[in-house]
mmCIF file of C-alpha atoms and ligand atoms in Angstrom:
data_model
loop_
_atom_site.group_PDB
_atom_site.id
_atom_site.type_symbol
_atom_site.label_atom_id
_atom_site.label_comp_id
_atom_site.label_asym_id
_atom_site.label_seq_id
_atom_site.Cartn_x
_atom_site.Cartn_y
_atom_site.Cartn_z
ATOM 1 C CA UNK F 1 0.000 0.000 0.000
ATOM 2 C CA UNK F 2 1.397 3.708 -1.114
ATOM 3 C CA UNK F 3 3.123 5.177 2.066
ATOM 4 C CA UNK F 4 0.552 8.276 1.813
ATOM 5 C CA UNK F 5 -1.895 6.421 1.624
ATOM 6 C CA UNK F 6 -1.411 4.365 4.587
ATOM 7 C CA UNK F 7 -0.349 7.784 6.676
ATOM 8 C CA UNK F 8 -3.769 9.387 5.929
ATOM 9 C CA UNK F 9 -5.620 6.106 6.994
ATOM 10 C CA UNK F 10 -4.287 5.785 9.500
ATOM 11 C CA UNK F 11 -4.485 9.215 10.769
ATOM 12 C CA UNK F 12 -8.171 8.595 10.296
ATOM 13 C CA UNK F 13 -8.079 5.399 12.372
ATOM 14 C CA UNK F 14 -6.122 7.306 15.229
ATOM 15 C CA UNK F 15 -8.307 10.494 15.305
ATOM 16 C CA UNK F 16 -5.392 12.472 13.786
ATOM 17 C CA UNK F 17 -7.449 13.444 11.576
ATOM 18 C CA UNK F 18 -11.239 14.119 13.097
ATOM 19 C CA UNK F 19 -14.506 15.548 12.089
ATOM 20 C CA UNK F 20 -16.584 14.729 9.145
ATOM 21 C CA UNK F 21 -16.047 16.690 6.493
ATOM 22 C CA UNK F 22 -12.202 16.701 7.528
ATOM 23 C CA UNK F 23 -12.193 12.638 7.095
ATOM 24 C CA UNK F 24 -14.342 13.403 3.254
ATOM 25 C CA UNK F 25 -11.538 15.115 2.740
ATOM 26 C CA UNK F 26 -8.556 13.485 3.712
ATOM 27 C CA UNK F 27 -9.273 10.051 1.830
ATOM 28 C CA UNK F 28 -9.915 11.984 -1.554
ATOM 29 C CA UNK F 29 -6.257 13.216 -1.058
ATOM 30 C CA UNK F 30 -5.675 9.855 0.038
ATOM 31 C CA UNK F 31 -7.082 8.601 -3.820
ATOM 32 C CA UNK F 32 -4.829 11.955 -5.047
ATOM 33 C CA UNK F 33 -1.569 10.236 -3.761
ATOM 34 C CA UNK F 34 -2.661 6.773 -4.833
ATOM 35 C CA UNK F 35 -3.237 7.682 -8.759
ATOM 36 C CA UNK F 36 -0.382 10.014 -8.815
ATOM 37 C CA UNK F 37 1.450 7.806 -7.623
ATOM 38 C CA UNK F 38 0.968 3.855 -8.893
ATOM 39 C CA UNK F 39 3.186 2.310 -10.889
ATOM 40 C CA UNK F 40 1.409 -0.778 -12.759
ATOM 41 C CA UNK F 41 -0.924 -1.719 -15.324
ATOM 42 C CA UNK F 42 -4.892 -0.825 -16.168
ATOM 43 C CA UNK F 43 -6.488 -3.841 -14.559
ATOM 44 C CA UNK F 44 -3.926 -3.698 -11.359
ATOM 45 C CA UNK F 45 -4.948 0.268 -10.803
ATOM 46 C CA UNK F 46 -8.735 -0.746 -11.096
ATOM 47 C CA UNK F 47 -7.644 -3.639 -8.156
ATOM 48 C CA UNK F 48 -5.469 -1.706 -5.963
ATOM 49 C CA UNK F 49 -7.878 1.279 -6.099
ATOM 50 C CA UNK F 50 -11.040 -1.235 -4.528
ATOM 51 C CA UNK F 51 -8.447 -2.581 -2.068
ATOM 52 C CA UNK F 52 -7.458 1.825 -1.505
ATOM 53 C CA UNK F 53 -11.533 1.695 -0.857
ATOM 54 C CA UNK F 54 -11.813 -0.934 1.099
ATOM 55 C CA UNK F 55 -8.934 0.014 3.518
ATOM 56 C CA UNK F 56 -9.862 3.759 3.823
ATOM 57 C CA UNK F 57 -13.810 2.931 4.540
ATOM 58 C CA UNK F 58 -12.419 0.069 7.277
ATOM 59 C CA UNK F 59 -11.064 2.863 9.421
ATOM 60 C CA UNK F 60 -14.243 4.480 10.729
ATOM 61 C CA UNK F 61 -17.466 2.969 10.415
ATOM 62 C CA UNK F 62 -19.732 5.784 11.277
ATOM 63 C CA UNK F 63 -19.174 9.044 9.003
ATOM 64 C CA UNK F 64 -21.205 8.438 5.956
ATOM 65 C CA UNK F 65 -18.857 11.665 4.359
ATOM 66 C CA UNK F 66 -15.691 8.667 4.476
ATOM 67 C CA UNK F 67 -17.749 6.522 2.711
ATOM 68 C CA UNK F 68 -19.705 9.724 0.159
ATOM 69 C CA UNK F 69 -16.269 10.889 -0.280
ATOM 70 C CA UNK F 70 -14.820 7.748 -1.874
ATOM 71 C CA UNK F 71 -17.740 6.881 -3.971
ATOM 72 C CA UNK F 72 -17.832 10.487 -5.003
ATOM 73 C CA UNK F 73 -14.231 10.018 -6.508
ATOM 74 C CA UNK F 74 -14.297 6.540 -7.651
ATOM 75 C CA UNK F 75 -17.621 6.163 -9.240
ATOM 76 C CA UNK F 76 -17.343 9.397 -11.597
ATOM 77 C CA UNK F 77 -13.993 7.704 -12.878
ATOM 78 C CA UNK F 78 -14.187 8.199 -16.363
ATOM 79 C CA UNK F 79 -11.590 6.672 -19.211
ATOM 80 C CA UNK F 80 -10.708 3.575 -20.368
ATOM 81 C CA UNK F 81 -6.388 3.918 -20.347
ATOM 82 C CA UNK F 82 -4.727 4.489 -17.342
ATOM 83 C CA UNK F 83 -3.357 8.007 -17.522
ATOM 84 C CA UNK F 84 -6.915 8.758 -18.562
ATOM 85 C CA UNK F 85 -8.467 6.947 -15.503
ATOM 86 C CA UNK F 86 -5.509 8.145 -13.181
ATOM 87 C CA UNK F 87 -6.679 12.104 -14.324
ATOM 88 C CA UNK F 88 -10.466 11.232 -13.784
ATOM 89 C CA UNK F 89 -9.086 10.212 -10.132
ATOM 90 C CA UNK F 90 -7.371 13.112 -9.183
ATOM 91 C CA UNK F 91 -9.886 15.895 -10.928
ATOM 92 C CA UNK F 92 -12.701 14.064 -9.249
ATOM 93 C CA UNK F 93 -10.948 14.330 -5.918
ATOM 94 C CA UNK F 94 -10.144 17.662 -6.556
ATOM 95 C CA UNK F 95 -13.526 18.793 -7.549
ATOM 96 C CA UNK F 96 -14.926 16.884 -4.065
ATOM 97 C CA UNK F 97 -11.932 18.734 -1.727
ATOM 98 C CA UNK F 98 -13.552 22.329 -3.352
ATOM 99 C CA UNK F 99 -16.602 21.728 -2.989
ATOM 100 C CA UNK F 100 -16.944 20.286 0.406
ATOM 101 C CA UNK F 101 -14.812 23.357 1.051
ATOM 102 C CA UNK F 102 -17.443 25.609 -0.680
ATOM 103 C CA UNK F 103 -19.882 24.067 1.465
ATOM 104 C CA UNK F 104 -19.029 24.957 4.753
ATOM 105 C CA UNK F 105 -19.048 28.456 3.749
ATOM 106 C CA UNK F 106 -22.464 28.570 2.482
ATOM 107 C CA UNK F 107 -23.747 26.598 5.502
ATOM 108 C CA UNK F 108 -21.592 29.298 7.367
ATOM 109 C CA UNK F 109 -23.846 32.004 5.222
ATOM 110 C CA UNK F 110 -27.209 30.007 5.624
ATOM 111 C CA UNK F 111 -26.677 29.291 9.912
ATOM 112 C CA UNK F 112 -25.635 32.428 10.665
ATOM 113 C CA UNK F 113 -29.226 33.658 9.618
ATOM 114 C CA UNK F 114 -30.131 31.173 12.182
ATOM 115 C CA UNK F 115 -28.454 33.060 15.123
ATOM 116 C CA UNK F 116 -29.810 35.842 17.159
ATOM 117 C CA UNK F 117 -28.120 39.167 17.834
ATOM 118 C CA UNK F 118 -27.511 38.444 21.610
ATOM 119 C CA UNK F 119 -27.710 35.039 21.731
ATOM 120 C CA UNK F 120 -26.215 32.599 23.717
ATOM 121 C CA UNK F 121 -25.360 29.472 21.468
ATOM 122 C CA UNK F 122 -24.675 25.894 23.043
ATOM 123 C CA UNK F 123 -22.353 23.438 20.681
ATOM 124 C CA UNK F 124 -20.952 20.189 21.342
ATOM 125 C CA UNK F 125 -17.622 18.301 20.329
ATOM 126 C CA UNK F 126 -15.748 20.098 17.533
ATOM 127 C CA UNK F 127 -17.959 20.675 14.045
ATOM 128 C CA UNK F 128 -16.265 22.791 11.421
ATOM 129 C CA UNK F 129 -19.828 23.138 9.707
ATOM 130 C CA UNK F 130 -21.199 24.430 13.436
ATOM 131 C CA UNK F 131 -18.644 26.453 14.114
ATOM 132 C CA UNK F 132 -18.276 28.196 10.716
ATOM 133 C CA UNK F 133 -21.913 29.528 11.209
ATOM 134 C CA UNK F 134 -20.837 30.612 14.778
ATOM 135 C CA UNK F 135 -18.094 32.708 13.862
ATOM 136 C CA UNK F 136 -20.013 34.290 10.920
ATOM 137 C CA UNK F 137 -22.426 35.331 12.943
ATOM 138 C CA UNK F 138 -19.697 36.970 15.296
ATOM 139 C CA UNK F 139 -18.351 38.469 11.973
ATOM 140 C CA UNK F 140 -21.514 40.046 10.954
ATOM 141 C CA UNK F 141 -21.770 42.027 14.136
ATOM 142 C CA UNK F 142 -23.666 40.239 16.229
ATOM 143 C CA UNK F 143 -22.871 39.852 20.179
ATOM 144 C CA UNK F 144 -23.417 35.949 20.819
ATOM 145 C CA UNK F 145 -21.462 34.039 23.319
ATOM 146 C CA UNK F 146 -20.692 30.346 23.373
ATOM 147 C CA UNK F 147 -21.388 27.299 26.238
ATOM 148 C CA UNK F 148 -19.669 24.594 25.296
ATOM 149 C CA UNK F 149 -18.735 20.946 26.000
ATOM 150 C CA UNK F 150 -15.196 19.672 26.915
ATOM 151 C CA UNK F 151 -16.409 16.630 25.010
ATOM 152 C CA UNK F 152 -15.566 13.330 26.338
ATOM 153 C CA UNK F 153 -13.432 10.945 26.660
ATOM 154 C CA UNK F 154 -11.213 12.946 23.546
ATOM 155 C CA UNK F 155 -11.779 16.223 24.514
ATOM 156 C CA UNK F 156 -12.645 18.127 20.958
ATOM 157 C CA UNK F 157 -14.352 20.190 22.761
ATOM 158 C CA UNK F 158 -10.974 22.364 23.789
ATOM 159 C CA UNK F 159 -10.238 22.927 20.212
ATOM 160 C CA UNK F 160 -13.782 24.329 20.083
ATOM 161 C CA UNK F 161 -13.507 26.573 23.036
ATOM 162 C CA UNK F 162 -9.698 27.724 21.854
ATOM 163 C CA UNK F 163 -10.792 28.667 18.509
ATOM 164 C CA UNK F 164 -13.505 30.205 19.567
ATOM 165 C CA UNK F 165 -11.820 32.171 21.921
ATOM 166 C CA UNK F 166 -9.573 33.039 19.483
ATOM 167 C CA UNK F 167 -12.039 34.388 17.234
ATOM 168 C CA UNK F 168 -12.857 36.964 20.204
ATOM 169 C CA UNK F 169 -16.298 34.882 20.944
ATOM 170 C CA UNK F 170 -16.811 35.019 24.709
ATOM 171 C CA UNK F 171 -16.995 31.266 25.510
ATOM 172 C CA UNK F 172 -17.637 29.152 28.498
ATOM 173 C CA UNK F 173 -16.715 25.320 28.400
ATOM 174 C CA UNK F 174 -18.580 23.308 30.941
ATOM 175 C CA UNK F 175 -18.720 19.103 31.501
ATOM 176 C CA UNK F 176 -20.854 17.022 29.288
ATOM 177 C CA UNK F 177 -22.979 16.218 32.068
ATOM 178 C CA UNK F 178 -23.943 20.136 32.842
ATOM 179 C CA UNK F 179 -25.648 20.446 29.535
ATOM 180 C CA UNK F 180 -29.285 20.462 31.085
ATOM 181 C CA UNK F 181 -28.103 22.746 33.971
ATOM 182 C CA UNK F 182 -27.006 25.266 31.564
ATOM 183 C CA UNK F 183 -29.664 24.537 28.312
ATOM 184 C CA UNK F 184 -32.033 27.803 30.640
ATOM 185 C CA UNK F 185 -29.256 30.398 29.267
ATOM 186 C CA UNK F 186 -29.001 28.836 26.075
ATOM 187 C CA UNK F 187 -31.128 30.591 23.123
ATOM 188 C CA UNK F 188 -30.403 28.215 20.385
ATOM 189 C CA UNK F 189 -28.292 24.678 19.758
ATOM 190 C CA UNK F 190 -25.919 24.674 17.063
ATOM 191 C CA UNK F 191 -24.459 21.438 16.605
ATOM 192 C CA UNK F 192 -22.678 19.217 13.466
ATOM 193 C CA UNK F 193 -23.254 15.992 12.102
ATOM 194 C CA UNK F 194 -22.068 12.684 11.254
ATOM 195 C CA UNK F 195 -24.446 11.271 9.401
ATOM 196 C CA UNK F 196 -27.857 11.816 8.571
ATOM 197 C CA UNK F 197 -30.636 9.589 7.664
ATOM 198 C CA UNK F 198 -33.192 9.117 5.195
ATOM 199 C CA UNK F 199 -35.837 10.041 8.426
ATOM 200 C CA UNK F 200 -33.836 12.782 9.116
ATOM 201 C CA UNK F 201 -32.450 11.245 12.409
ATOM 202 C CA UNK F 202 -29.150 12.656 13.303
ATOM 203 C CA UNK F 203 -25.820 11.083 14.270
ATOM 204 C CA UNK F 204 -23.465 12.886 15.946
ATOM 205 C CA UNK F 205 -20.886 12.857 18.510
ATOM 206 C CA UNK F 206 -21.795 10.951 21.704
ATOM 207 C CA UNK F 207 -23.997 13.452 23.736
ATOM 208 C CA UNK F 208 -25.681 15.281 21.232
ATOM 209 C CA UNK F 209 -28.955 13.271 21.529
ATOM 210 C CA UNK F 210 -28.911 14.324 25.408
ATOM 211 C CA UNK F 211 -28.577 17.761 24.356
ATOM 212 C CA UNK F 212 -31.350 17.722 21.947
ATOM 213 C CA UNK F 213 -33.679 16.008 24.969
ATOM 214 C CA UNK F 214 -32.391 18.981 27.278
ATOM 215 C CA UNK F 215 -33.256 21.760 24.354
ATOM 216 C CA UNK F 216 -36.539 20.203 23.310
ATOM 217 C CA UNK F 217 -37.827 20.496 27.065
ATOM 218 C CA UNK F 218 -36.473 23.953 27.435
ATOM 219 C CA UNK F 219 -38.019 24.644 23.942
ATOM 220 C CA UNK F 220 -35.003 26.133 22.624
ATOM 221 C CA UNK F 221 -33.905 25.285 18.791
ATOM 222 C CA UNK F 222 -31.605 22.608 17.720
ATOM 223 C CA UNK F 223 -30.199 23.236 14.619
ATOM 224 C CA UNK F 224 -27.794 20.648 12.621
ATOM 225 C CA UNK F 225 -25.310 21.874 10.333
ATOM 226 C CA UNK F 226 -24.164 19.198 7.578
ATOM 227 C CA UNK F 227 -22.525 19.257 4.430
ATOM 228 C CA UNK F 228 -24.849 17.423 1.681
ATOM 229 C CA UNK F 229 -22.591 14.266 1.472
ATOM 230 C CA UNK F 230 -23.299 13.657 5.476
ATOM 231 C CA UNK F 231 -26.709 12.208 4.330
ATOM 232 C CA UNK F 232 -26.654 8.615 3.394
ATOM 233 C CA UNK F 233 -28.109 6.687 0.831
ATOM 234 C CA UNK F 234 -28.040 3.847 2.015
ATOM 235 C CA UNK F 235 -30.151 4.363 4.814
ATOM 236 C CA UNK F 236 -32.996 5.018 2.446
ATOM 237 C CA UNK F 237 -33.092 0.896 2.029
ATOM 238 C CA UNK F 238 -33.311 0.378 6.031
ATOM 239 C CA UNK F 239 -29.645 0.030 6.938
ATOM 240 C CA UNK F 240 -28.978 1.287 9.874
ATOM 241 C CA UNK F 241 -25.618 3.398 11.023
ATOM 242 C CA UNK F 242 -23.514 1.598 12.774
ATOM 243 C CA UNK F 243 -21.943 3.470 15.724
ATOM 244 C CA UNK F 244 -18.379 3.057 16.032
ATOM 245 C CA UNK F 245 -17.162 1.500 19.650
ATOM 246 C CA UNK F 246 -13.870 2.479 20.749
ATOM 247 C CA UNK F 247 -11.245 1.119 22.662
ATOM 248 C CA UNK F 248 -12.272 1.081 26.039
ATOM 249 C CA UNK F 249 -8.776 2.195 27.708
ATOM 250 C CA UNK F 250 -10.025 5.903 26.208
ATOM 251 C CA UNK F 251 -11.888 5.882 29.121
ATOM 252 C CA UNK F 252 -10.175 4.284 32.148
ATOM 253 C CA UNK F 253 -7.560 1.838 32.058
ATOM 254 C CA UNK F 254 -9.783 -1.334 32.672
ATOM 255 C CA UNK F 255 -6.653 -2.903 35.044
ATOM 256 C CA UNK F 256 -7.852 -0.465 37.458
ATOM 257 C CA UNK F 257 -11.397 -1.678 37.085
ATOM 258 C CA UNK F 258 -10.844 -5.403 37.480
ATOM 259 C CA UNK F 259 -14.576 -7.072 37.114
ATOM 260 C CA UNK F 260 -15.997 -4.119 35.600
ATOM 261 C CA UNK F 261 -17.165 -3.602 31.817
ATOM 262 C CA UNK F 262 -16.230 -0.246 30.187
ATOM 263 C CA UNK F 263 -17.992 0.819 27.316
ATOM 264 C CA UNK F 264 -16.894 3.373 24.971
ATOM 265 C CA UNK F 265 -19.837 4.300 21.842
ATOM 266 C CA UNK F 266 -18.477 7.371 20.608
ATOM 267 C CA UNK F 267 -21.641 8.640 18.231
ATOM 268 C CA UNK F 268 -25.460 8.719 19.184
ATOM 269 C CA UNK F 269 -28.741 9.148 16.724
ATOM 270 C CA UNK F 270 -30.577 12.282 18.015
ATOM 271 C CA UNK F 271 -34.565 11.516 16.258
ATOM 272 C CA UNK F 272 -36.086 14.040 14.167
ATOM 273 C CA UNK F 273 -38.453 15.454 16.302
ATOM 274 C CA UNK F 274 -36.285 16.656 18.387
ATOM 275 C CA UNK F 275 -34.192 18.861 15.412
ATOM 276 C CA UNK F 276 -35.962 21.864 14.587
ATOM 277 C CA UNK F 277 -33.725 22.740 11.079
ATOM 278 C CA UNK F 278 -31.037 20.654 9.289
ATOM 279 C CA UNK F 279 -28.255 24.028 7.658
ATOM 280 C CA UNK F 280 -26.957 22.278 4.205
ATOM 281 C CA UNK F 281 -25.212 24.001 1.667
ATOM 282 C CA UNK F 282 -28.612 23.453 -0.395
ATOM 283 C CA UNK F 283 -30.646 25.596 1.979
ATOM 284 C CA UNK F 284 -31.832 25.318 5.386
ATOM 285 C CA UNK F 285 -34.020 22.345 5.297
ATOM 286 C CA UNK F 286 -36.555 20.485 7.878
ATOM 287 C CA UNK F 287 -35.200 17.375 8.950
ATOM 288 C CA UNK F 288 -38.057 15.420 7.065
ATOM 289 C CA UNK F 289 -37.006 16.644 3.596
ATOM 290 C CA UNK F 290 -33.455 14.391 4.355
ATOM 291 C CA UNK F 291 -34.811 11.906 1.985
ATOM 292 C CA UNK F 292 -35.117 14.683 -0.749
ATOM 293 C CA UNK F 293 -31.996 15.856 0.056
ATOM 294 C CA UNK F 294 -30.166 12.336 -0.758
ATOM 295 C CA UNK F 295 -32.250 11.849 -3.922
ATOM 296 C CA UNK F 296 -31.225 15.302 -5.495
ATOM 297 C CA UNK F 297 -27.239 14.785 -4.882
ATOM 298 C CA UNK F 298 -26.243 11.451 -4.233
ATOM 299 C CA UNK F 299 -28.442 10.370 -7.346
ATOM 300 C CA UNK F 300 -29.712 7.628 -5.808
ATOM 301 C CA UNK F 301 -30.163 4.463 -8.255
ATOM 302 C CA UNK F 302 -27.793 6.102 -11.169
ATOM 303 C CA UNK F 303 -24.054 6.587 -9.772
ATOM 304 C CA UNK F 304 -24.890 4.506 -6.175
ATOM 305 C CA UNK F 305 -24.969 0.922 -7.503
ATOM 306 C CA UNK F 306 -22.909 0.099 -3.972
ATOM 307 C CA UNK F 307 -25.811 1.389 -2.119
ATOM 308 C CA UNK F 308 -28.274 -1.473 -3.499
ATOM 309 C CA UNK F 309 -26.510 -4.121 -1.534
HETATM 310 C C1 LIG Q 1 -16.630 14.683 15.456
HETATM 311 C C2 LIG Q 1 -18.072 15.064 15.469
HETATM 312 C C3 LIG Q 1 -18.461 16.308 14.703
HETATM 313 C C4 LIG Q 1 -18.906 15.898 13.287
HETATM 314 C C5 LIG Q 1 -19.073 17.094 12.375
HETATM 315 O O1 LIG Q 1 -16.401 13.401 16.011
HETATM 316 O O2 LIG Q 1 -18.917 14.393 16.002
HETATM 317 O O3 LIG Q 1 -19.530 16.958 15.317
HETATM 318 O O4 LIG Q 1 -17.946 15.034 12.725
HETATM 319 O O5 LIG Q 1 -17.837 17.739 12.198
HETATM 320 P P1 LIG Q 1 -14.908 12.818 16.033
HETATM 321 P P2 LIG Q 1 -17.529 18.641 10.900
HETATM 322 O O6 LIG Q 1 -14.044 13.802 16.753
HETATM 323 O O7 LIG Q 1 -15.027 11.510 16.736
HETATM 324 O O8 LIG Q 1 -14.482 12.636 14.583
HETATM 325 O O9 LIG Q 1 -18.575 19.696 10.853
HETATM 326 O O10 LIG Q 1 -16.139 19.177 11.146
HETATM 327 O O11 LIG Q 1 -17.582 17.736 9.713
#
């Protein structure tokens, strides 16, 4: 396997490389390095790129955007000699990286709409799409302050707070478990995503679901911000998301636990009811319309013949 290759993988695996749309992202330039790079025939590029595939999308089961991202690149190939098939590659991958990039900046546009002048936001882990709408509505003028959560057992929520802070946001990080005490200061939920499904359920880091209970009975907005290529197709046919488990020595070394289970689910599905708006580069939808959402870009039936299995 091309050095690169392996590098960004396995940055992936390790949570070197985090988020959703920074994952999309990172194994397009993983299929960059792996066409510029291969050295070999026609039929052993076609092979080595479904065994690329296959390794990237083993390294985190959750984030539909991995899996989007790959399928994205690989089934717009176009060509039938190499070079030809090794340019589709790396124009393809190009063409994802810009516009997931685009993306976040419209979503940035579309949430910040979302977010009152004097408002106090809540957020959770560390979302690039949630924060982008955060900051631009700091940009445009508008006082807002931040409560978020440190984020457990990795802690993204202390690159949240930091560049946050940064940004001149006044921000206040508090424990996961303090998101109820807080939610009667809060005046609206901004929050990322994972994945999203065909019913509009959302999955997100571990958490958010509690934080969507808390908002829903102080009857204050929950609003999802996700990139178009966080919905997945293949939920559409029943399948469900599977929710990555992690090593349970990210929590407590179990040798200090002797006769005690630890368990360590690092996403959770927040239901639909309980988010008021999904923010997509698209347009600010309702968390219903997720289904319309998958059949206008993924193109359900026509480039997703993986997704019929
Ligand atoms: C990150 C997480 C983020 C989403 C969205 O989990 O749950 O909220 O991935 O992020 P982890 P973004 O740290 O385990 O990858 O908006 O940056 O795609």
């Amino acid at each position: 396997m091309n050095e690169k290759v392996k590098e960004i993988a396995e940055g992936i695996r390790s949570m070197e490389i985090r988020g959703a749309g920074h994952i999309a992202r990172a194994a397009a330039t993983a299929l960059i390095y792996f066409a510029e790079s291969f050295m070999g025939g026609r039929d052993e590029f076609l092979a080595e790129l479904e065994k690329v595939k296959e390794y990237i999308l083993s390294t985190r089961p959750t984030a539909v955007s991995l899996r989007n991202a790959l399928y994205y690149v690989i089934n717009r190939m176009q060509g039938e000699t190499l070079e030809e098939m090794r340019k589709s590659i790396i124009a393809n991958a190009e063409e994802f990286i810009e516009n997931s990039q685009k993306a976040v900046e419209l979503i940035g546009k579309y949430g910040a709409g979302r977010i009152p002048h004097g408002a106090t936001v809540m957020t959770h882990c560390n979302s690039t799409a949630a924060l982008q709408c955060i900051i631009e509505a700091h940009r445009q003028g508008k006082e807002i302050e931040v409560i978020n959560t440190e984020t457990r057992p990795w802690f993204q929520g202390h690159i949240t707070a930091r560049t946050l802070a940064k940004e001149g946001i006044p921000v206040t990080m508090i424990v996961d478990s303090a998101v109820r005490y807080f939610m009667r200061d809060v005046d609206i939920v901004v929050v990322g995503a994972d994945t999203i499904a065909s019913n509009g359920a959302v999955i997100n880091k571990i958490g958010t679901s509690q934080m969507a209970l808390a908002a829903h009975e102080a009857r204050v907005p929950f609003i999802v911000c996700a990139e178009s290529y966080k919905f997945s197709p293949e939920t559409v046919i029943g399948k469900l998301v599977k929710i990555e488990e992690r090593d349970p020595r990210e929590i407590a070394d179990p040798k200090e636990f002797p006769d005690v289970k630890i368990r360590n689910p690092v996403f959770d599905a927040t239901p639909p009811e309980y988010v008021d708006a999904i923010v997509t580069e698209i347009g600010v939808i309702s968390p219903y319309l997720a289904y319309e959402v998958i059949k206008e870009v993924m193109n359900l039936g026509v480039k997703g013949e993986e997704n019929r299995h």
